[in-house]
Coordinates of C-alpha atoms in Angstrom, one line a residue:
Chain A
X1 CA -128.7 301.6 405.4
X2 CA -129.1 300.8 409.2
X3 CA -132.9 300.7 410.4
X4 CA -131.5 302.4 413.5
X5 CA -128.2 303.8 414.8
X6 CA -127.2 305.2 417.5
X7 CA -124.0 307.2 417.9
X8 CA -122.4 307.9 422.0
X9 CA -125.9 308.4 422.8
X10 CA -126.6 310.1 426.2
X11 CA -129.3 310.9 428.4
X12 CA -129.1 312.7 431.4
X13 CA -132.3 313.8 433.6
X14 CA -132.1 316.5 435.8
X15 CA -134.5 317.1 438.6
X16 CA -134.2 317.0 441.8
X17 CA -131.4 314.8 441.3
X18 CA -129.4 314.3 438.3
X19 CA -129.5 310.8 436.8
X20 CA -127.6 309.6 433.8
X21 CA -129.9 307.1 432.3
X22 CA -127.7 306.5 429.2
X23 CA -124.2 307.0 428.7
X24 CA -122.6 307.1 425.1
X25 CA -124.9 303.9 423.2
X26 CA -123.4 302.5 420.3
X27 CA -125.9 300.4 418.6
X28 CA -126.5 299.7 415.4
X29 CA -130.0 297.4 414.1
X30 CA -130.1 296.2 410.2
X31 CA -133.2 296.9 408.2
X32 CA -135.4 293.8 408.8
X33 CA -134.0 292.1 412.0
X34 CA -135.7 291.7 415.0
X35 CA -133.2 293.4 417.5
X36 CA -134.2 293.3 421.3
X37 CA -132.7 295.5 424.6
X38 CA -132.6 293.7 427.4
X39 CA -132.0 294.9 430.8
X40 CA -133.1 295.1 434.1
X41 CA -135.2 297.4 435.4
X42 CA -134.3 301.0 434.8
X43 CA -131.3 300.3 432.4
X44 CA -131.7 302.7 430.2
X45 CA -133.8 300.5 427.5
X46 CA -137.4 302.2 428.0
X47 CA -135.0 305.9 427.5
X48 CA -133.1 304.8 424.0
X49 CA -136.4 303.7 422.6
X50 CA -138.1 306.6 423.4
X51 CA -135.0 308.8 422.1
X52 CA -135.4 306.9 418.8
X53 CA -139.0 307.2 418.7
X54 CA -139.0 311.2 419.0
X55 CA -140.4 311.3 421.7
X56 CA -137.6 312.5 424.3
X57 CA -134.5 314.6 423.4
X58 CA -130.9 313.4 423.8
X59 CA -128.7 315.0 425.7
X60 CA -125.7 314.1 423.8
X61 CA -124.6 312.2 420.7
X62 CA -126.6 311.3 417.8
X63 CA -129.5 309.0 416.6
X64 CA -130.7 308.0 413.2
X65 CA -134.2 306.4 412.2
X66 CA -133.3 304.8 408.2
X67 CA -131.1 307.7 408.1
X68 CA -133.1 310.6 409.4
X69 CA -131.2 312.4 412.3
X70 CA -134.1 312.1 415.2
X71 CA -133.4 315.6 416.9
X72 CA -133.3 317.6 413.6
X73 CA -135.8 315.5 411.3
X74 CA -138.7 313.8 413.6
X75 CA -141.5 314.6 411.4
X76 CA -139.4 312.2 408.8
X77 CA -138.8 309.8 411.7
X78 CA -142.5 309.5 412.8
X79 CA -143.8 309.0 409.5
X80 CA -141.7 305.1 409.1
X81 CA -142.1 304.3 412.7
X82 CA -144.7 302.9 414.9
X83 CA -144.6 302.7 419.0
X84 CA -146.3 300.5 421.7
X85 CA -145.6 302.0 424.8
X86 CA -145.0 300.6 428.1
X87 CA -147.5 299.5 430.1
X88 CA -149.9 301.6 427.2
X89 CA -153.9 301.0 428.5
X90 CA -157.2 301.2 426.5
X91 CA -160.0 303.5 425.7
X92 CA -162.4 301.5 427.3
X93 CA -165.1 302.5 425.0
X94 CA -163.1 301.8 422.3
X95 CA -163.1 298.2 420.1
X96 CA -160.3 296.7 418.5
X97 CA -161.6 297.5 415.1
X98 CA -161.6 301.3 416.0
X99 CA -158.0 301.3 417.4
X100 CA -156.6 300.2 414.1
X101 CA -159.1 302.0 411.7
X102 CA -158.5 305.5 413.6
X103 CA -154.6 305.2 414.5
X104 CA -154.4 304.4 410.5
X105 CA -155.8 307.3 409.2
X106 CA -153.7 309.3 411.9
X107 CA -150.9 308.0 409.7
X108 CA -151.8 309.0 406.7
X109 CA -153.4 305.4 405.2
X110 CA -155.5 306.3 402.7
X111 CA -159.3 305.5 403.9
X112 CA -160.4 303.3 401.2
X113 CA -157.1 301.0 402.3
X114 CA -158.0 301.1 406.0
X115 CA -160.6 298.7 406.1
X116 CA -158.4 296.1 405.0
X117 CA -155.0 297.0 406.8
X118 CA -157.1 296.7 409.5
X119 CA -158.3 293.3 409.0
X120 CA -155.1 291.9 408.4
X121 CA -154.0 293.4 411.6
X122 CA -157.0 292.2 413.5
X123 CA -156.4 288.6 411.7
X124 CA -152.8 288.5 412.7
X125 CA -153.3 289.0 416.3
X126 CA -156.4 286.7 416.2
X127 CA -158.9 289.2 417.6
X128 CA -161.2 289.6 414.5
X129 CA -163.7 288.0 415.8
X130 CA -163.7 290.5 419.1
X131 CA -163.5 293.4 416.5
X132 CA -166.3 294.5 417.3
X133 CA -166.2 294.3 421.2
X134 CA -165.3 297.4 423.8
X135 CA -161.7 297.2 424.9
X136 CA -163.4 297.3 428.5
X137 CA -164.6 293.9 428.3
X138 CA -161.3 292.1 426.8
X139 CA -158.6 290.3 428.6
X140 CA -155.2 292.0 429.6
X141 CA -153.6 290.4 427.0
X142 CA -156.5 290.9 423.9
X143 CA -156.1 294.8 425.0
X144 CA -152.3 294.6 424.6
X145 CA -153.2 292.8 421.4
X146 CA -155.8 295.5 420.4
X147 CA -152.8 297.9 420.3
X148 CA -150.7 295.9 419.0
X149 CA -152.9 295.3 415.8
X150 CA -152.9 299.2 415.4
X151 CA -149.2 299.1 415.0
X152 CA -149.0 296.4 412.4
X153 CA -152.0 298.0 410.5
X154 CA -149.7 300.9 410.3
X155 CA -147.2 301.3 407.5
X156 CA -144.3 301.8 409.0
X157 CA -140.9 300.2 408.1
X158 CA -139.6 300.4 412.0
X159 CA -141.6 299.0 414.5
X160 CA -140.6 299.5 418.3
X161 CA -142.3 298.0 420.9
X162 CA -141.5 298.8 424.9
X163 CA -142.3 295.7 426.5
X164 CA -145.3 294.4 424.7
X165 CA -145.8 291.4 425.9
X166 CA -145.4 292.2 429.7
X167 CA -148.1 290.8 431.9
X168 CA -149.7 288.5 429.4
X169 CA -150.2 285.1 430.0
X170 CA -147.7 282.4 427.9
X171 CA -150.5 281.3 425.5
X172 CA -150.8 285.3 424.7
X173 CA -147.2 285.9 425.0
X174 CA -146.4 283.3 422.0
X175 CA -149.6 284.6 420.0
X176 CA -147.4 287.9 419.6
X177 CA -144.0 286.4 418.9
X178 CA -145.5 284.5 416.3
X179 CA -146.9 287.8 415.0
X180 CA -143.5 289.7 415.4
X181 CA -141.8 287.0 413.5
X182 CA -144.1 287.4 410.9
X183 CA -143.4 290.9 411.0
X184 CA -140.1 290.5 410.2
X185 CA -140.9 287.7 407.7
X186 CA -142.1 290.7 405.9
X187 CA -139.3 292.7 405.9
X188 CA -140.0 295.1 408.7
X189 CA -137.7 296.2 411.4
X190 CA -138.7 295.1 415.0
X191 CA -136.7 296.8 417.9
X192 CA -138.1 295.5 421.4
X193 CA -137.5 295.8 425.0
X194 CA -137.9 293.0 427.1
X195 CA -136.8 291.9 430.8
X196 CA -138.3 288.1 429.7
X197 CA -135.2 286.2 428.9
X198 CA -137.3 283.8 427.1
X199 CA -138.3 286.2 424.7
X200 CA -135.2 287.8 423.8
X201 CA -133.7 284.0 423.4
X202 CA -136.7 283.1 421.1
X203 CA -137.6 285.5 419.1
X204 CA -134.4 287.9 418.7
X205 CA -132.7 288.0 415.4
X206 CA -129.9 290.4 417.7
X207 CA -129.9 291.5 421.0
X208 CA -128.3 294.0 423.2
X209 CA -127.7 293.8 426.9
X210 CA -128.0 297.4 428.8
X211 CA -127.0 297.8 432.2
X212 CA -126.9 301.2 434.0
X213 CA -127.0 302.8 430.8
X214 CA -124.3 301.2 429.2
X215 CA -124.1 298.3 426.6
X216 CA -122.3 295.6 428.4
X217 CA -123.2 292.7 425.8
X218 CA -124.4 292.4 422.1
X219 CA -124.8 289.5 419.5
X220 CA -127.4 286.9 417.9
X221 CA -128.2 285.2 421.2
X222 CA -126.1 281.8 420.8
X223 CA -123.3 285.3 420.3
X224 CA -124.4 286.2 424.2
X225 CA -124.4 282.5 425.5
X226 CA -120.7 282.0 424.3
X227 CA -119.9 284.7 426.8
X228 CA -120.2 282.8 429.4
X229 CA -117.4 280.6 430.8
X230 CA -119.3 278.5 432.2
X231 CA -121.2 276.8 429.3
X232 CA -123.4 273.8 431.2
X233 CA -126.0 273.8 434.3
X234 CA -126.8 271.0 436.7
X235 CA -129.3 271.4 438.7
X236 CA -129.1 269.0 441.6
X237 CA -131.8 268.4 444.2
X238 CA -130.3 267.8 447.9
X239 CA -127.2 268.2 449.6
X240 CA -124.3 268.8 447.6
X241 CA -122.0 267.7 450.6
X242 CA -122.5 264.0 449.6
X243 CA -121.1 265.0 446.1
X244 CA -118.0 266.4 447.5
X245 CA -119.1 269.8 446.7
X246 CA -119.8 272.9 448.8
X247 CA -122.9 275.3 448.6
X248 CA -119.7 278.0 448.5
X249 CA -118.6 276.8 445.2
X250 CA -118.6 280.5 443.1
X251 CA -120.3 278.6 440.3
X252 CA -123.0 277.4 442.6
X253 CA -126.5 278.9 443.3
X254 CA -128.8 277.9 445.6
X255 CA -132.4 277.8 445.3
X256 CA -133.7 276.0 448.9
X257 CA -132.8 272.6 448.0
X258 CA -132.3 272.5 444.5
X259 CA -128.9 273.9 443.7
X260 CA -127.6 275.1 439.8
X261 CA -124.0 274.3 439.5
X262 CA -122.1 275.8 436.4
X263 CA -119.5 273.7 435.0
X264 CA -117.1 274.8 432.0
X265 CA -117.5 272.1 429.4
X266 CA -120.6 269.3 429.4
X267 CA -117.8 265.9 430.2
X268 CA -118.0 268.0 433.9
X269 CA -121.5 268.4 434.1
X270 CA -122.4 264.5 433.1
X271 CA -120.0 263.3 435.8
X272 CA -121.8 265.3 438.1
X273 CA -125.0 264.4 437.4
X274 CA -123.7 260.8 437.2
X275 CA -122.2 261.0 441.0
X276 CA -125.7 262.8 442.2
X277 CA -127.5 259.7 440.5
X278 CA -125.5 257.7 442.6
X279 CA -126.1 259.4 445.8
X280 CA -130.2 259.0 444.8
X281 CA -130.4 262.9 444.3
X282 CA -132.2 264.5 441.1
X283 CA -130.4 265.8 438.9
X284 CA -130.2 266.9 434.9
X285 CA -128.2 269.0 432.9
X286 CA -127.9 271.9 430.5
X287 CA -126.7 274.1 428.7
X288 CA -126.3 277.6 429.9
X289 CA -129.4 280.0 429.3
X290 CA -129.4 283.4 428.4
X291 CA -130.8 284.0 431.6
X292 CA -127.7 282.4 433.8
X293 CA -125.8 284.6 431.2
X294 CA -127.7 287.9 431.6
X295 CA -127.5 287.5 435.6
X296 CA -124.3 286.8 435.1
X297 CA -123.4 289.7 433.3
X298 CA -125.1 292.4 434.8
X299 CA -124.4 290.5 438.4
X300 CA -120.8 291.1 437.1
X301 CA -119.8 287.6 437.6
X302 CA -118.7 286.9 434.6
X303 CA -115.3 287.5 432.5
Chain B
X1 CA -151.3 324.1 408.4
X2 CA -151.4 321.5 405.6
X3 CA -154.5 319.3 404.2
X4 CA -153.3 316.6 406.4
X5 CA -152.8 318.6 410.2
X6 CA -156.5 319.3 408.7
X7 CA -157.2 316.0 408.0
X8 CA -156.2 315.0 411.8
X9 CA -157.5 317.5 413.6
X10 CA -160.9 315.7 412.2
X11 CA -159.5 312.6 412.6
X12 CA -158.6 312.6 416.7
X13 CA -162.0 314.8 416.9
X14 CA -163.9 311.7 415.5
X15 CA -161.9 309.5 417.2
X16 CA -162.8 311.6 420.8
X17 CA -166.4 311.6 420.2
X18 CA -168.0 309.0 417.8
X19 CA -167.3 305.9 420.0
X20 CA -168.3 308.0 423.3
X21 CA -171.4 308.9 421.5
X22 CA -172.2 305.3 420.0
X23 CA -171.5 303.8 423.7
X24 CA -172.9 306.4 425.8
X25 CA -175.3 308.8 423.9
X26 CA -176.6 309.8 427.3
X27 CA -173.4 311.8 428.0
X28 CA -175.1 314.8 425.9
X29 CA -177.8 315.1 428.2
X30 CA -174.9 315.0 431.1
X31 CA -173.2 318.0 429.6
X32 CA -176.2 319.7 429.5
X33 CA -177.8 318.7 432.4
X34 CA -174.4 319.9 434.6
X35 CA -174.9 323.8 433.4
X36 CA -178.6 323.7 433.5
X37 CA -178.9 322.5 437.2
X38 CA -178.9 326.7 437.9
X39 CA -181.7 327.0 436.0
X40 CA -183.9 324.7 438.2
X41 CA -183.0 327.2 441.3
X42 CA -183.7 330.1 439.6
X43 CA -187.1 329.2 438.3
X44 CA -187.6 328.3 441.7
X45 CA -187.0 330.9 443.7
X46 CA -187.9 333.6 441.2
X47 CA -184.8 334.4 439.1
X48 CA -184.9 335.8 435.7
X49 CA -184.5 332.7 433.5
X50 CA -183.4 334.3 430.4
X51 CA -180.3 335.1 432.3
X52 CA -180.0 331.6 433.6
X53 CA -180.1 330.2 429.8
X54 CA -177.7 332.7 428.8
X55 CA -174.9 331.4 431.8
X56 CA -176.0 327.9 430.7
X57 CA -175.1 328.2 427.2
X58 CA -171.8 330.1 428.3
X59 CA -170.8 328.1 431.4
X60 CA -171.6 324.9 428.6
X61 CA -168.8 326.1 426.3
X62 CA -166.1 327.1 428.7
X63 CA -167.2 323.8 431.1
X64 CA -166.3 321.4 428.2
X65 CA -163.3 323.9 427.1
X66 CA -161.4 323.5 430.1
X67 CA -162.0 320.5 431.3
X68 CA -161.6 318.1 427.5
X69 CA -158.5 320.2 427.8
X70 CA -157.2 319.1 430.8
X71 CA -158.8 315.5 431.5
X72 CA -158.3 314.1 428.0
X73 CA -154.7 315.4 427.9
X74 CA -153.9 314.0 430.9
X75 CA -155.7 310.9 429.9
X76 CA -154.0 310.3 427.2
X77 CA -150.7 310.8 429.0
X78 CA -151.5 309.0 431.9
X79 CA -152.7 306.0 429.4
X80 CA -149.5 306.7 427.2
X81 CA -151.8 307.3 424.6
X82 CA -150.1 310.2 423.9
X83 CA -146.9 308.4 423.2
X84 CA -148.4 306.3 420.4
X85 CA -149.8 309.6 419.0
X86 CA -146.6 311.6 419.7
X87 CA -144.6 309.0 417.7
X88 CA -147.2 309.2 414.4
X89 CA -147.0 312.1 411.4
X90 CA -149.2 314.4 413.6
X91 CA -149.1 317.4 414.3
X92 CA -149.6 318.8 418.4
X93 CA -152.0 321.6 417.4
X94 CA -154.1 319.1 415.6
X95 CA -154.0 317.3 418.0
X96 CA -154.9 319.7 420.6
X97 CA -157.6 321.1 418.2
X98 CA -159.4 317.7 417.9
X99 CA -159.4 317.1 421.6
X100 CA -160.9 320.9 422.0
X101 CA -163.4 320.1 419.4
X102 CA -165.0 317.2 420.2
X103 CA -166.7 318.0 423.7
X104 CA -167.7 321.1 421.6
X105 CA -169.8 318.5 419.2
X106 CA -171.1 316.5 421.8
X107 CA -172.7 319.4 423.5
X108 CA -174.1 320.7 420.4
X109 CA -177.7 319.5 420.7
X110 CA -177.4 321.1 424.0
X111 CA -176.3 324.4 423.3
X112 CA -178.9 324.1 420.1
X113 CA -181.8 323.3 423.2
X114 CA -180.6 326.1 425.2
X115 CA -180.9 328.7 422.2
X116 CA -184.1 327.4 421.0
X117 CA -185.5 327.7 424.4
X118 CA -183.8 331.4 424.6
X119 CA -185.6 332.3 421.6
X120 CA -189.2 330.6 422.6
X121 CA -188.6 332.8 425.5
X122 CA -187.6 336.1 424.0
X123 CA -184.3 335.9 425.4
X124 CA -183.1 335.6 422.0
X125 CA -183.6 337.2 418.6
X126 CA -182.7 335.0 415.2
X127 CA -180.4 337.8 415.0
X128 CA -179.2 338.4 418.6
X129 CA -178.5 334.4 418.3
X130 CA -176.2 335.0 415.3
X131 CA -174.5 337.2 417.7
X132 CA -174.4 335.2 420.8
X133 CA -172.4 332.8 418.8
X134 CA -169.3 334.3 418.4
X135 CA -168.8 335.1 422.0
X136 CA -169.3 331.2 422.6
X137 CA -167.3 330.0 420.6
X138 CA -164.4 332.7 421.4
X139 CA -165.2 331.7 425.4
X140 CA -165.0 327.9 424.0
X141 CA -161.6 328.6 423.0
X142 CA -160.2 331.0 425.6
X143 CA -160.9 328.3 428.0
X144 CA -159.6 325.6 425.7
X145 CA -156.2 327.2 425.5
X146 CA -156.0 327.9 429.3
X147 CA -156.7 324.1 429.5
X148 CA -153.7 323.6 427.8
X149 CA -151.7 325.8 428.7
X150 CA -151.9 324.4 431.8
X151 CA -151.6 320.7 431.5
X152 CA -148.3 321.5 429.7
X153 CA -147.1 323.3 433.0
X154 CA -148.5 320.5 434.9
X155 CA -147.0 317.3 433.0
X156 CA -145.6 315.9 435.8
X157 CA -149.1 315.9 437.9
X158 CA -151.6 313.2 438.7
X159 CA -154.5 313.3 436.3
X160 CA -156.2 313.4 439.4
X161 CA -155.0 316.4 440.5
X162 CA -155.2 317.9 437.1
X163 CA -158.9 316.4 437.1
X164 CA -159.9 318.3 440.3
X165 CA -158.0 321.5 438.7
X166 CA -159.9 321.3 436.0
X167 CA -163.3 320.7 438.0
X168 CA -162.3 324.0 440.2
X169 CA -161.8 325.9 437.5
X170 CA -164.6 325.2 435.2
X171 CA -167.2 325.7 438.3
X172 CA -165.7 328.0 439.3
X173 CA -165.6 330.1 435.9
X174 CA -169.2 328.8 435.1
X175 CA -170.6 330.1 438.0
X176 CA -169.1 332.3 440.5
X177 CA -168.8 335.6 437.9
X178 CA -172.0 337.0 436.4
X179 CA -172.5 334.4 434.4
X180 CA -176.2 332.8 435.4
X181 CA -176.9 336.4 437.4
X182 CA -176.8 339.6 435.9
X183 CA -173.6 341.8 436.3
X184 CA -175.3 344.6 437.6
X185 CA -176.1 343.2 440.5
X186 CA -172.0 343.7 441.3
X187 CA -172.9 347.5 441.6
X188 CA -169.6 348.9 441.8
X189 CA -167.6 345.8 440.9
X190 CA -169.7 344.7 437.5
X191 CA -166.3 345.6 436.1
X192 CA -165.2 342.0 437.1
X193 CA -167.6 340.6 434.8
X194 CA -164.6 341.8 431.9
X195 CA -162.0 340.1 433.8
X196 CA -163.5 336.5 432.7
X197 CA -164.0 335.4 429.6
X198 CA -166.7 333.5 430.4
X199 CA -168.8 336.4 432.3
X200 CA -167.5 338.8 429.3
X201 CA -169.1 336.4 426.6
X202 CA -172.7 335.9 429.2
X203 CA -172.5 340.2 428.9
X204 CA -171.8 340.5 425.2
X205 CA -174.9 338.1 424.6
X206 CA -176.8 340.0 426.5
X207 CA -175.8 343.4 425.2
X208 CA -176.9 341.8 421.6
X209 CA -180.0 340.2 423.1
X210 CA -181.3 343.7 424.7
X211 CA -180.8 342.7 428.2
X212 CA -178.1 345.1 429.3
X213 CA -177.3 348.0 427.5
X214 CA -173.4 349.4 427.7
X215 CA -172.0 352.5 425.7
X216 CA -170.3 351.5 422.5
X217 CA -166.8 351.9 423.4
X218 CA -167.7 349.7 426.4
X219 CA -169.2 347.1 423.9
X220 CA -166.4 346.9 422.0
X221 CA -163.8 346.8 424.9
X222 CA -165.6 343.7 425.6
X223 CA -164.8 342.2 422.6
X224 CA -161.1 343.3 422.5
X225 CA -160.6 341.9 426.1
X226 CA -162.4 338.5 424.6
X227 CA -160.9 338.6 421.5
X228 CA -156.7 339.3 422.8
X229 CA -157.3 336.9 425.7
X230 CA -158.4 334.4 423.3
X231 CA -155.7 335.4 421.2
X232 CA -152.8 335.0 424.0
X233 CA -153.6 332.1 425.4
X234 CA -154.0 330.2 421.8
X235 CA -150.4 332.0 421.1
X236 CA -148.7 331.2 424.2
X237 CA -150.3 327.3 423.6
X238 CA -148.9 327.0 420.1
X239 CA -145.6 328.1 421.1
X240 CA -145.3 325.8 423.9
X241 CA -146.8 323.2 422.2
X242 CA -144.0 320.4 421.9
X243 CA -144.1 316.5 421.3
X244 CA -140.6 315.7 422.8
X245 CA -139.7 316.0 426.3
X246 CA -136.6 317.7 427.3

């Protein structure tokens, strides 16, 4: 059974203005993968997961939490699922401990299993020490962690997570993919929205590309590379004129002086490199990253 | 409701007021000092108290109604809170019943002050106090339900907006009806005084404390008007009470 599916889900707002936010998803996640949207802003991703997560309606097609329809069976859904908003803040009077001891019994833990769901959570997000401290005087990122150790204290089988690591530093950020892997490690489902390419390369067992509401791209994320036709970078410092080159190559960005040239196969992109050597420019090549893939795709350059 | 919307409704009121209270435990005295700030005017220049501590016990109850109605809900949406809690097993009227109750804890030793200094007074019987309960707590919940009712209309507002809303209303409620002043001093108009439930409550207590008398079928009007609107507003609440947005 699928952890989530989604059948020509829709979403269309209507205010003053009518804006079609998703139109007819197909996506499909496995029970214990870590599946990530990824899309710029105001793709559709933060709408799906909050469609999934009961907390908005669809306006057309279906959706299915472990099998349980999400417009006709949400009190089923909520009870294996567990959100982190985004861009969620704090009760500043609040401590760590008390998010996760609270938000578990809201759940339905049993009390005398609280206490140590809770430290596990705390543990895993390294802020047991700071248990006992207000949210008001943590970081950003211990905050974000806060919440995000009431989640894994929870039960549920499906966690979805809006962005959670947005705005934390890279120390922080890696602190919670470690935990999300571990997550999974543990057989939950992970389904997480992200804009941070990085992320969705590292810790992604799957990954989905949204782009006005549609799914343009989906696969592992070596899957999502292939895509390109371009496979290699070189990234050159100086003026491409003295390679032979022209700053209007189509596979050539500029970035003031440094320039990222896209080449189809990596015998290219070594002779190019070679010939900058030569010239006494910088230069070093590699392979494609999601990100030159992802502003590919959504930039519609590529095939 | 099951054992378990029970369960939560004690949960998310714990959860509203036992951190508050560990953190801040001067915010009881801040509830209570809001509603008896009349009081210091009317001992002052000569008003009858026991009617001030009367409109301080009631302008207590619907204060903290309306305005843990409105500023925690919009809070908690504003925070997106509400969107972890929307996406657990809980049910909205527990949820809405916790965040009623626990200003209505907090402000317990308050009202408890108020009443024992109505009854050192005379204000108060042990038995009139029995009596002066019901109306409170039916006030409390009138208000409440207003509270929601409208930040459910008013989703898409600034919690600062709903904020000052909330603010205007409970002020005004608390103390623009005969709530700290007796209604008779309305002549013609004291009907108003059913018109609110928070000056309807002040008048029942006093009716049961000896301080106004009204005919029978007056008396009990009162209690129908405080009783339906209580009643509508906690309908009308329930039934637009809904997790998902459209």
């Amino acid at each position: 059974m699928e952890a989530v599916k989604s059948t020509n889900l829709s979403k269309v707002y209507r205010s003053k203005e009518t804006v079609e936010a998703l139109k007819g998803v197909n996506i499909t996640i496995e029970k214990g993968e870590l599946f990530t949207l990824l899309g710029p802003n105001g793709a559709g991703k933060t709408t799906f997961l909050r469609i999934v997560s009961t907390q908005l309606l669809l306006t057309k097609g279906e959706a299915y939490v472990l099998g349980y329809n999400v417009t006709t069976q949400p009190e089923e859904v909520r009870k294996r699922i567990a959100v982190v908003p985004q861009d969620v803040q704090t009760y500043g009077n609040f401590t760590p401990w008390e998010y996760c001891y609270y938000f578990s019994l809201l759940r339905g833990i049993p009390k005398r299993r609280v206490p140590e769901k809770a430290e596990n959570a705390l543990r895993a997000v390294e802020l047991w020490d700071l248990r006992n401290r207000t949210c008001a005087t943590l970081s950003g990122g211990e905050k974000r962690r806060a919440i995000i150790a009431s989640v894994l204290a929870s039960e549920a089988d499906v966690l979805m997570l809006d962005e959670p690591t947005s705005g934390l530093d890279a120390v922080a950020r890696r602190n919670v993919w470690a935990v999300l892997r571990d997550m999974v490690e543990q057989g939950k489902t992970i389904v997480l929205t992200t804009h941070i390419m990085e992320e969705a390369e590292i810790v992604s067992d799957r990954l989905a590309i949204i782009h006005k509401g549609t799914v343009i791209a989906e696969g592992t994320p070596e899957q999502i590379k292939r895509l390109a036709k371009d496979r290699f970078r070189v990234v050159v410092e100086g003026n491409l004129e003295n390679l032979g080159l022209t700053e209007n190559n189509n596979h050539t960005v500029k970035f003031g002086s440094k320039h990222i040239i896209y080449v189809k196969d990596e015998d290219e992109a070594v002779k190019i490199v070679g010939q900058a050597l030569k010239k006494g420019l910088k230069a070093e090549t590699a392979r494609v990253t999601l990100e030159d893939v992802f502003v590919g795709l959504v930039g519609g350059e590529m095939d | 409701m099951n054992l378990k919307a029970l369960k939560d409704v004690l949960v998310i009121t714990a959860l509203k007021s036992v951190p508050d209270f560990k953190r801040n435990p001067l915010m009881i005295f801040v509830i209570g000092l809001i509603s008896s700030l009349p009081l210091y005017f009317l001992v002052i220049f000569g008003g009858q108290l026991t009617y001030g501590l009367v409109g301080a016990m009631v302008s207590t109850a619907s204060f903290i109604g309306i305005n843990a109605a409105i500023q925690e809900m919009s809070w908690d949406r504003y925070a997106k809170i509400r969107e972890m809690i929307v996406a657990m097993p809980v049910h909205p009227i527990s949820y809405a019943l916790g965040i009623a109750l626990a200003p209505l804890i907090l402000s317990l030793p308050c009202l408890i002050f108020f009443e024992g200094i109505a009854i050192w007074l005379g204000a108060l019987t042990p038995l009139s106090l029995a009596w002066s309960v019901i109306p409170l707590i039916l006030c409390w919940a009138s208000l409440s339900s207003l509270g929601f009712l409208i930040s459910t209309y008013m989703q898409k507002s600034s919690p600062y907006t709903l904020n000052n809303i909330s603010n205007i209303l409970g002020i005004g409620l608390g103390f623009i009806p005969p709530v700290y002043y007796p209604e008779e001093m309305l002549g013609n108009f004291s009907w108003i005084s059913t018109i609110f439930p928070t000056s309807n409550a002040a008048s029942l207590i006093r009716v049961y404390s000896g301080s106004l008398s009204l005919p029978l079928e007056m008396i009990i009007a009162r209690w129908l008007i405080l009783i339906l609107s209580t009643a509508v507003f906690a309908v009308i609440t329930v039934a637009k009470a809904k997790w998902r947005e459209p």
